[in-house]
Amino acid sequence: MGKAVIAGNWKMNGVGAAAEQLACDVRDGAWSLRDRAEIIICPPATVLTRIAKAMEGGPVMVGGQDCHAKVEGAHTGDISAEMLKDAGATHVIVGHSERRTDHGETNAIVEAKARMAMNWGLRPILCIGETLAQREKGRAREIVQDQVFNSIPHEFEEAGGIVAYEPVWAIGTGKTASVEEIAEMHHYIRWLLGNRQMGAVPILYGGSVKPAIAASILAIPEVGGALVGGASLVASDFLAIAAAAPVPAA
Ligand code: 13P
């Protein structure tokens, strides 16, 4: 496997100079981690242009947190893939469980968003994962299979797409899935992606990733990196997670 992809999802956090400072602190620490990690930060759209400018020429890439499935038009409050591109983004998160829940996003909508992102040359970070209720009913694999088959567009691998497995019950709860649970599901997702001729797509783990447990998660076969929420708001924590990634074999 190649370098770990370590992406920070700032969610609805970050304004003005403090947000730019956080990004700059991440950038300053990221130079020495280039051998092991591809680092991406996804700040709120309102500071995206400012942060993308500050990151120019550095080791940190910048992504959006969502984009609309349509090119443009009457969609008040929404942000298009073209706008993200224009603001300096290279990546965009789509299908995050908070979007799927708060905004009723279905697999079909997520698939359309990812396609639009790809059309504009953005690399989608496409999130999948089951809820606690689904896991307790023994439906985790079925849900994940449905998401892999129905929310990931064709040509996703060619477009540099990234999948993030985020069990909903581990997001923001401080409850991480066990190494065994992560290993089992990532192995399954790798197999599903293989069925879709997308065998080389990186699969990130997300859900309460913290520095103390990062090394054990990033060492799991088929874990290609991490999508980090809360800990990405503290530069030293986020950098410590990236530093825990194994250096890829030459
Ligand atoms: P936490 O790391 O805060 O659990 O969030 C994970 C997440 O949702 C990243 O997209």
mmCIF file of C-alpha atoms and ligand atoms in Angstrom:
data_model
loop_
_atom_site.group_PDB
_atom_site.id
_atom_site.type_symbol
_atom_site.label_atom_id
_atom_site.label_comp_id
_atom_site.label_asym_id
_atom_site.label_seq_id
_atom_site.Cartn_x
_atom_site.Cartn_y
_atom_site.Cartn_z
ATOM 1 C CA MET A 1 0.000 0.000 0.000
ATOM 2 C CA GLY A 2 1.040 3.587 -0.598
ATOM 3 C CA LYS A 3 1.223 6.466 1.812
ATOM 4 C CA ALA A 4 -1.570 6.777 4.359
ATOM 5 C CA VAL A 5 -4.237 9.347 3.575
ATOM 6 C CA ILE A 6 -4.909 11.380 6.715
ATOM 7 C CA ALA A 7 -7.901 13.667 6.257
ATOM 8 C CA GLY A 8 -9.286 16.109 8.782
ATOM 9 C CA ASN A 9 -13.005 16.854 8.714
ATOM 10 C CA TRP A 10 -13.464 20.067 10.657
ATOM 11 C CA LYS A 11 -17.261 19.842 10.311
ATOM 12 C CA MET A 12 -19.013 23.092 11.424
ATOM 13 C CA ASN A 13 -15.987 24.468 13.266
ATOM 14 C CA GLY A 14 -13.551 27.216 12.365
ATOM 15 C CA VAL A 15 -13.736 30.939 11.633
ATOM 16 C CA GLY A 16 -11.329 33.616 10.513
ATOM 17 C CA ALA A 17 -7.753 33.923 11.684
ATOM 18 C CA ALA A 18 -8.014 31.067 14.175
ATOM 19 C CA ALA A 19 -9.035 28.670 11.406
ATOM 20 C CA GLU A 20 -6.156 29.838 9.223
ATOM 21 C CA GLN A 21 -3.755 29.440 12.140
ATOM 22 C CA LEU A 22 -4.898 25.863 12.722
ATOM 23 C CA ALA A 23 -4.285 25.092 9.044
ATOM 24 C CA CYS A 24 -0.856 26.736 9.157
ATOM 25 C CA ASP A 25 0.092 24.772 12.273
ATOM 26 C CA VAL A 26 -0.881 21.563 10.469
ATOM 27 C CA ARG A 27 1.143 22.620 7.422
ATOM 28 C CA ASP A 28 4.240 23.400 9.482
ATOM 29 C CA GLY A 29 4.185 19.932 11.042
ATOM 30 C CA ALA A 30 3.256 18.167 7.810
ATOM 31 C CA TRP A 31 6.559 18.842 5.998
ATOM 32 C CA SER A 32 8.368 16.165 7.973
ATOM 33 C CA LEU A 33 5.562 13.618 7.472
ATOM 34 C CA ARG A 34 5.595 13.622 3.686
ATOM 35 C CA ASP A 35 7.265 10.196 3.556
ATOM 36 C CA ARG A 36 4.320 8.545 5.283
ATOM 37 C CA ALA A 37 1.164 10.612 4.861
ATOM 38 C CA GLU A 38 -0.884 12.536 2.335
ATOM 39 C CA ILE A 39 -2.533 15.164 4.504
ATOM 40 C CA ILE A 40 -5.850 16.798 3.639
ATOM 41 C CA ILE A 41 -7.880 19.259 5.690
ATOM 42 C CA CYS A 42 -11.556 19.940 5.046
ATOM 43 C CA PRO A 43 -12.506 23.263 6.668
ATOM 44 C CA PRO A 44 -15.928 24.928 6.422
ATOM 45 C CA ALA A 45 -16.693 26.465 3.025
ATOM 46 C CA THR A 46 -16.588 30.029 4.373
ATOM 47 C CA VAL A 47 -12.841 29.823 5.054
ATOM 48 C CA LEU A 48 -11.925 27.499 2.213
ATOM 49 C CA THR A 49 -10.504 30.146 -0.139
ATOM 50 C CA ARG A 50 -8.480 31.753 2.617
ATOM 51 C CA ILE A 51 -7.052 28.436 3.801
ATOM 52 C CA ALA A 52 -6.391 27.095 0.301
ATOM 53 C CA LYS A 53 -4.343 30.245 -0.397
ATOM 54 C CA ALA A 54 -2.376 29.820 2.810
ATOM 55 C CA MET A 55 -1.652 26.166 1.936
ATOM 56 C CA GLU A 56 -0.383 26.894 -1.594
ATOM 57 C CA GLY A 57 2.945 25.247 -2.343
ATOM 58 C CA GLY A 58 2.864 23.317 0.912
ATOM 59 C CA PRO A 59 2.338 19.679 1.853
ATOM 60 C CA VAL A 60 -1.328 20.001 2.895
ATOM 61 C CA MET A 61 -4.229 19.660 0.482
ATOM 62 C CA VAL A 62 -7.617 21.216 1.041
ATOM 63 C CA GLY A 63 -11.083 19.722 0.571
ATOM 64 C CA GLY A 64 -14.733 20.662 0.875
ATOM 65 C CA GLN A 65 -17.164 18.864 3.169
ATOM 66 C CA ASP A 66 -19.964 18.402 0.648
ATOM 67 C CA CYS A 67 -21.016 19.481 -2.838
ATOM 68 C CA HIS A 68 -24.295 19.616 -4.698
ATOM 69 C CA ALA A 69 -25.153 17.033 -7.336
ATOM 70 C CA LYS A 70 -26.163 19.697 -9.870
ATOM 71 C CA VAL A 71 -23.792 21.964 -11.790
ATOM 72 C CA GLU A 72 -25.479 25.228 -10.722
ATOM 73 C CA GLY A 73 -28.867 26.811 -10.270
ATOM 74 C CA ALA A 74 -31.636 27.447 -7.771
ATOM 75 C CA HIS A 75 -30.310 25.619 -4.703
ATOM 76 C CA THR A 76 -30.165 28.177 -1.910
ATOM 77 C CA GLY A 77 -27.342 27.632 0.523
ATOM 78 C CA ASP A 78 -25.723 24.816 -1.414
ATOM 79 C CA ILE A 79 -22.203 24.711 -2.778
ATOM 80 C CA SER A 80 -21.258 23.307 -6.166
ATOM 81 C CA ALA A 81 -18.221 21.251 -7.072
ATOM 82 C CA GLU A 82 -17.105 24.066 -9.381
ATOM 83 C CA MET A 83 -17.227 26.521 -6.458
ATOM 84 C CA LEU A 84 -15.026 24.229 -4.373
ATOM 85 C CA LYS A 85 -12.598 23.864 -7.242
ATOM 86 C CA ASP A 86 -12.584 27.640 -7.697
ATOM 87 C CA ALA A 87 -11.867 28.090 -3.984
ATOM 88 C CA GLY A 88 -8.771 25.898 -4.302
ATOM 89 C CA ALA A 89 -10.049 22.504 -3.141
ATOM 90 C CA THR A 90 -8.614 19.276 -4.517
ATOM 91 C CA HIS A 91 -10.896 16.896 -2.581
ATOM 92 C CA VAL A 92 -14.459 16.808 -1.273
ATOM 93 C CA ILE A 93 -16.148 14.640 1.329
ATOM 94 C CA VAL A 94 -19.459 13.215 0.094
ATOM 95 C CA GLY A 95 -22.008 10.999 1.813
ATOM 96 C CA HIS A 96 -20.896 11.701 5.360
ATOM 97 C CA SER A 97 -23.350 10.068 7.756
ATOM 98 C CA GLU A 98 -24.194 13.488 9.183
ATOM 99 C CA ARG A 99 -25.261 14.574 5.691
ATOM 100 C CA ARG A 100 -27.074 11.293 5.073
ATOM 101 C CA THR A 101 -28.996 11.812 8.360
ATOM 102 C CA ASP A 102 -29.372 15.614 8.632
ATOM 103 C CA HIS A 103 -30.142 16.127 4.952
ATOM 104 C CA GLY A 104 -31.750 12.839 3.957
ATOM 105 C CA GLU A 105 -29.037 11.971 1.453
ATOM 106 C CA THR A 106 -29.661 8.625 -0.196
ATOM 107 C CA ASN A 107 -27.118 6.423 -1.948
ATOM 108 C CA ALA A 108 -28.384 7.773 -5.276
ATOM 109 C CA ILE A 109 -27.804 11.378 -4.175
ATOM 110 C CA VAL A 110 -24.339 10.564 -2.850
ATOM 111 C CA GLU A 111 -23.475 8.826 -6.108
ATOM 112 C CA ALA A 112 -24.584 11.879 -8.096
ATOM 113 C CA LYS A 113 -22.537 14.195 -5.862
ATOM 114 C CA ALA A 114 -19.439 12.049 -6.270
ATOM 115 C CA ARG A 115 -19.917 12.045 -10.038
ATOM 116 C CA MET A 116 -20.222 15.829 -10.088
ATOM 117 C CA ALA A 117 -17.087 16.163 -7.952
ATOM 118 C CA MET A 118 -15.194 13.904 -10.362
ATOM 119 C CA ASN A 119 -16.437 15.921 -13.343
ATOM 120 C CA TRP A 120 -14.726 18.945 -11.838
ATOM 121 C CA GLY A 121 -11.520 17.079 -11.125
ATOM 122 C CA LEU A 122 -12.086 16.853 -7.383
ATOM 123 C CA ARG A 123 -11.193 13.614 -5.585
ATOM 124 C CA PRO A 124 -14.241 12.430 -3.626
ATOM 125 C CA ILE A 125 -13.792 11.048 -0.116
ATOM 126 C CA LEU A 126 -16.956 8.966 -0.039
ATOM 127 C CA CYS A 127 -18.233 7.878 3.380
ATOM 128 C CA ILE A 128 -20.043 4.663 4.149
ATOM 129 C CA GLY A 129 -20.880 2.891 7.411
ATOM 130 C CA GLU A 130 -23.689 1.364 9.426
ATOM 131 C CA THR A 131 -25.573 2.691 12.459
ATOM 132 C CA LEU A 132 -25.555 0.984 15.841
ATOM 133 C CA ALA A 133 -29.095 -0.307 15.349
ATOM 134 C CA GLN A 134 -28.107 -1.823 12.010
ATOM 135 C CA ARG A 135 -25.020 -3.465 13.522
ATOM 136 C CA GLU A 136 -26.994 -4.853 16.452
ATOM 137 C CA LYS A 137 -29.484 -6.396 14.038
ATOM 138 C CA GLY A 138 -26.594 -8.092 12.235
ATOM 139 C CA ARG A 139 -27.093 -5.903 9.163
ATOM 140 C CA ALA A 140 -23.727 -4.089 9.055
ATOM 141 C CA ARG A 141 -22.400 -5.976 6.014
ATOM 142 C CA GLU A 142 -25.657 -5.689 4.110
ATOM 143 C CA ILE A 143 -25.772 -1.896 4.644
ATOM 144 C CA VAL A 144 -22.137 -1.437 3.664
ATOM 145 C CA GLN A 145 -22.597 -3.613 0.590
ATOM 146 C CA ASP A 146 -25.593 -1.539 -0.471
ATOM 147 C CA GLN A 147 -23.551 1.650 -0.034
ATOM 148 C CA VAL A 148 -20.558 0.307 -1.965
ATOM 149 C CA PHE A 149 -22.751 -0.888 -4.829
ATOM 150 C CA ASN A 150 -25.083 2.106 -4.972
ATOM 151 C CA SER A 151 -23.218 5.219 -3.845
ATOM 152 C CA ILE A 152 -19.845 4.765 -5.552
ATOM 153 C CA PRO A 153 -19.907 5.841 -9.209
ATOM 154 C CA HIS A 154 -18.153 4.116 -12.096
ATOM 155 C CA GLU A 155 -14.604 5.296 -12.788
ATOM 156 C CA PHE A 156 -14.199 6.192 -9.123
ATOM 157 C CA GLU A 157 -10.763 4.611 -8.922
ATOM 158 C CA GLU A 158 -9.546 6.349 -12.083
ATOM 159 C CA ALA A 159 -10.673 9.688 -10.605
ATOM 160 C CA GLY A 160 -8.595 9.147 -7.485
ATOM 161 C CA GLY A 161 -11.625 8.397 -5.310
ATOM 162 C CA ILE A 162 -11.193 7.457 -1.669
ATOM 163 C CA VAL A 163 -13.629 5.476 0.491
ATOM 164 C CA ALA A 164 -14.002 6.162 4.222
ATOM 165 C CA TYR A 165 -15.577 3.528 6.437
ATOM 166 C CA GLU A 166 -17.114 5.361 9.375
ATOM 167 C CA PRO A 167 -19.340 3.243 11.610
ATOM 168 C CA VAL A 168 -21.918 5.816 12.706
ATOM 169 C CA TRP A 169 -21.839 4.587 16.313
ATOM 170 C CA ALA A 170 -18.128 5.444 16.562
ATOM 171 C CA ILE A 171 -18.434 9.040 15.298
ATOM 172 C CA GLY A 172 -17.968 11.688 17.957
ATOM 173 C CA THR A 173 -18.750 9.158 20.670
ATOM 174 C CA GLY A 174 -15.223 8.397 21.845
ATOM 175 C CA LYS A 175 -16.142 4.802 21.047
ATOM 176 C CA THR A 176 -13.761 3.379 18.460
ATOM 177 C CA ALA A 177 -14.493 0.154 16.664
ATOM 178 C CA SER A 178 -12.138 -2.603 17.834
ATOM 179 C CA VAL A 179 -9.131 -3.569 15.729
ATOM 180 C CA GLU A 180 -10.950 -6.832 14.904
ATOM 181 C CA GLU A 181 -14.129 -5.031 13.836
ATOM 182 C CA ILE A 182 -12.185 -2.597 11.656
ATOM 183 C CA ALA A 183 -10.061 -5.360 10.122
ATOM 184 C CA GLU A 184 -13.104 -7.479 9.359
ATOM 185 C CA MET A 185 -15.070 -4.676 7.719
ATOM 186 C CA HIS A 186 -12.133 -3.265 5.753
ATOM 187 C CA HIS A 187 -11.379 -6.733 4.417
ATOM 188 C CA TYR A 188 -15.013 -7.029 3.354
ATOM 189 C CA ILE A 189 -15.039 -3.575 1.724
ATOM 190 C CA ARG A 190 -11.816 -4.420 -0.129
ATOM 191 C CA TRP A 191 -13.536 -7.545 -1.457
ATOM 192 C CA LEU A 192 -16.643 -5.573 -2.491
ATOM 193 C CA LEU A 193 -14.499 -2.962 -4.253
ATOM 194 C CA GLY A 194 -12.632 -5.775 -5.987
ATOM 195 C CA ASN A 195 -15.973 -6.996 -7.323
ATOM 196 C CA ARG A 196 -16.447 -3.560 -8.836
ATOM 197 C CA GLN A 197 -12.933 -3.578 -10.386
ATOM 198 C CA MET A 198 -11.826 -0.893 -7.935
ATOM 199 C CA GLY A 199 -9.212 -2.883 -6.088
ATOM 200 C CA ALA A 200 -6.762 -0.015 -5.557
ATOM 201 C CA VAL A 201 -9.107 2.520 -3.953
ATOM 202 C CA PRO A 202 -7.789 3.524 -0.491
ATOM 203 C CA ILE A 203 -10.144 2.733 2.394
ATOM 204 C CA LEU A 204 -9.855 5.102 5.361
ATOM 205 C CA TYR A 205 -11.215 4.396 8.827
ATOM 206 C CA GLY A 206 -13.127 7.137 10.655
ATOM 207 C CA GLY A 207 -14.769 7.333 14.047
ATOM 208 C CA SER A 208 -13.088 8.724 17.174
ATOM 209 C CA VAL A 209 -9.549 8.305 15.833
ATOM 210 C CA LYS A 210 -7.202 9.793 18.464
ATOM 211 C CA PRO A 211 -3.379 9.863 18.709
ATOM 212 C CA ALA A 212 -3.260 7.115 21.350
ATOM 213 C CA ILE A 213 -4.968 4.539 19.148
ATOM 214 C CA ALA A 214 -3.871 5.763 15.716
ATOM 215 C CA ALA A 215 -0.890 3.436 15.324
ATOM 216 C CA SER A 216 -2.926 0.307 16.037
ATOM 217 C CA ILE A 217 -5.622 1.365 13.562
ATOM 218 C CA LEU A 218 -3.225 2.449 10.807
ATOM 219 C CA ALA A 219 -1.346 -0.860 11.063
ATOM 220 C CA ILE A 220 -4.451 -2.888 10.154
ATOM 221 C CA PRO A 221 -4.257 -4.443 6.686
ATOM 222 C CA GLU A 222 -6.562 -2.639 4.261
ATOM 223 C CA VAL A 223 -6.671 0.518 6.392
ATOM 224 C CA GLY A 224 -5.282 3.124 4.021
ATOM 225 C CA GLY A 225 -5.534 6.060 6.404
ATOM 226 C CA ALA A 226 -7.944 7.908 8.642
ATOM 227 C CA LEU A 227 -10.770 10.426 8.404
ATOM 228 C CA VAL A 228 -10.498 12.403 11.606
ATOM 229 C CA GLY A 229 -13.178 14.629 13.135
ATOM 230 C CA GLY A 230 -12.663 16.061 16.622
ATOM 231 C CA ALA A 231 -8.929 15.406 16.807
ATOM 232 C CA SER A 232 -8.347 17.324 13.563
ATOM 233 C CA LEU A 233 -9.241 20.559 15.386
ATOM 234 C CA VAL A 234 -6.066 20.326 17.468
ATOM 235 C CA ALA A 235 -3.001 20.559 15.210
ATOM 236 C CA SER A 236 -0.729 18.526 17.497
ATOM 237 C CA ASP A 237 -3.281 15.708 17.780
ATOM 238 C CA PHE A 238 -3.932 15.619 14.054
ATOM 239 C CA LEU A 239 -0.204 15.596 13.297
ATOM 240 C CA ALA A 240 0.378 12.862 15.875
ATOM 241 C CA ILE A 241 -2.188 10.711 14.064
ATOM 242 C CA ALA A 242 -0.377 11.273 10.751
ATOM 243 C CA ALA A 243 2.958 10.518 12.432
ATOM 244 C CA ALA A 244 1.560 7.157 13.556
ATOM 245 C CA ALA A 245 1.177 5.994 9.943
ATOM 246 C CA PRO A 246 3.700 3.365 8.892
ATOM 247 C CA VAL A 247 6.209 4.469 6.257
ATOM 248 C CA PRO A 248 5.368 2.544 3.064
ATOM 249 C CA ALA A 249 7.893 -0.046 1.922
ATOM 250 C CA ALA A 250 10.064 1.290 -0.889
HETATM 251 P P1 13P B 1 -14.752 11.976 15.166
HETATM 252 O O1 13P B 1 -13.299 11.713 14.873
HETATM 253 O O2 13P B 1 -15.000 13.246 15.911
HETATM 254 O O3 13P B 1 -15.421 10.771 15.783
HETATM 255 O O4 13P B 1 -15.475 12.192 13.742
HETATM 256 C C1 13P B 1 -15.275 11.255 12.740
HETATM 257 C C2 13P B 1 -15.869 11.765 11.499
HETATM 258 O O5 13P B 1 -17.070 11.848 11.360
HETATM 259 C C3 13P B 1 -14.964 12.197 10.430
HETATM 260 O O6 13P B 1 -15.652 12.422 9.252
#
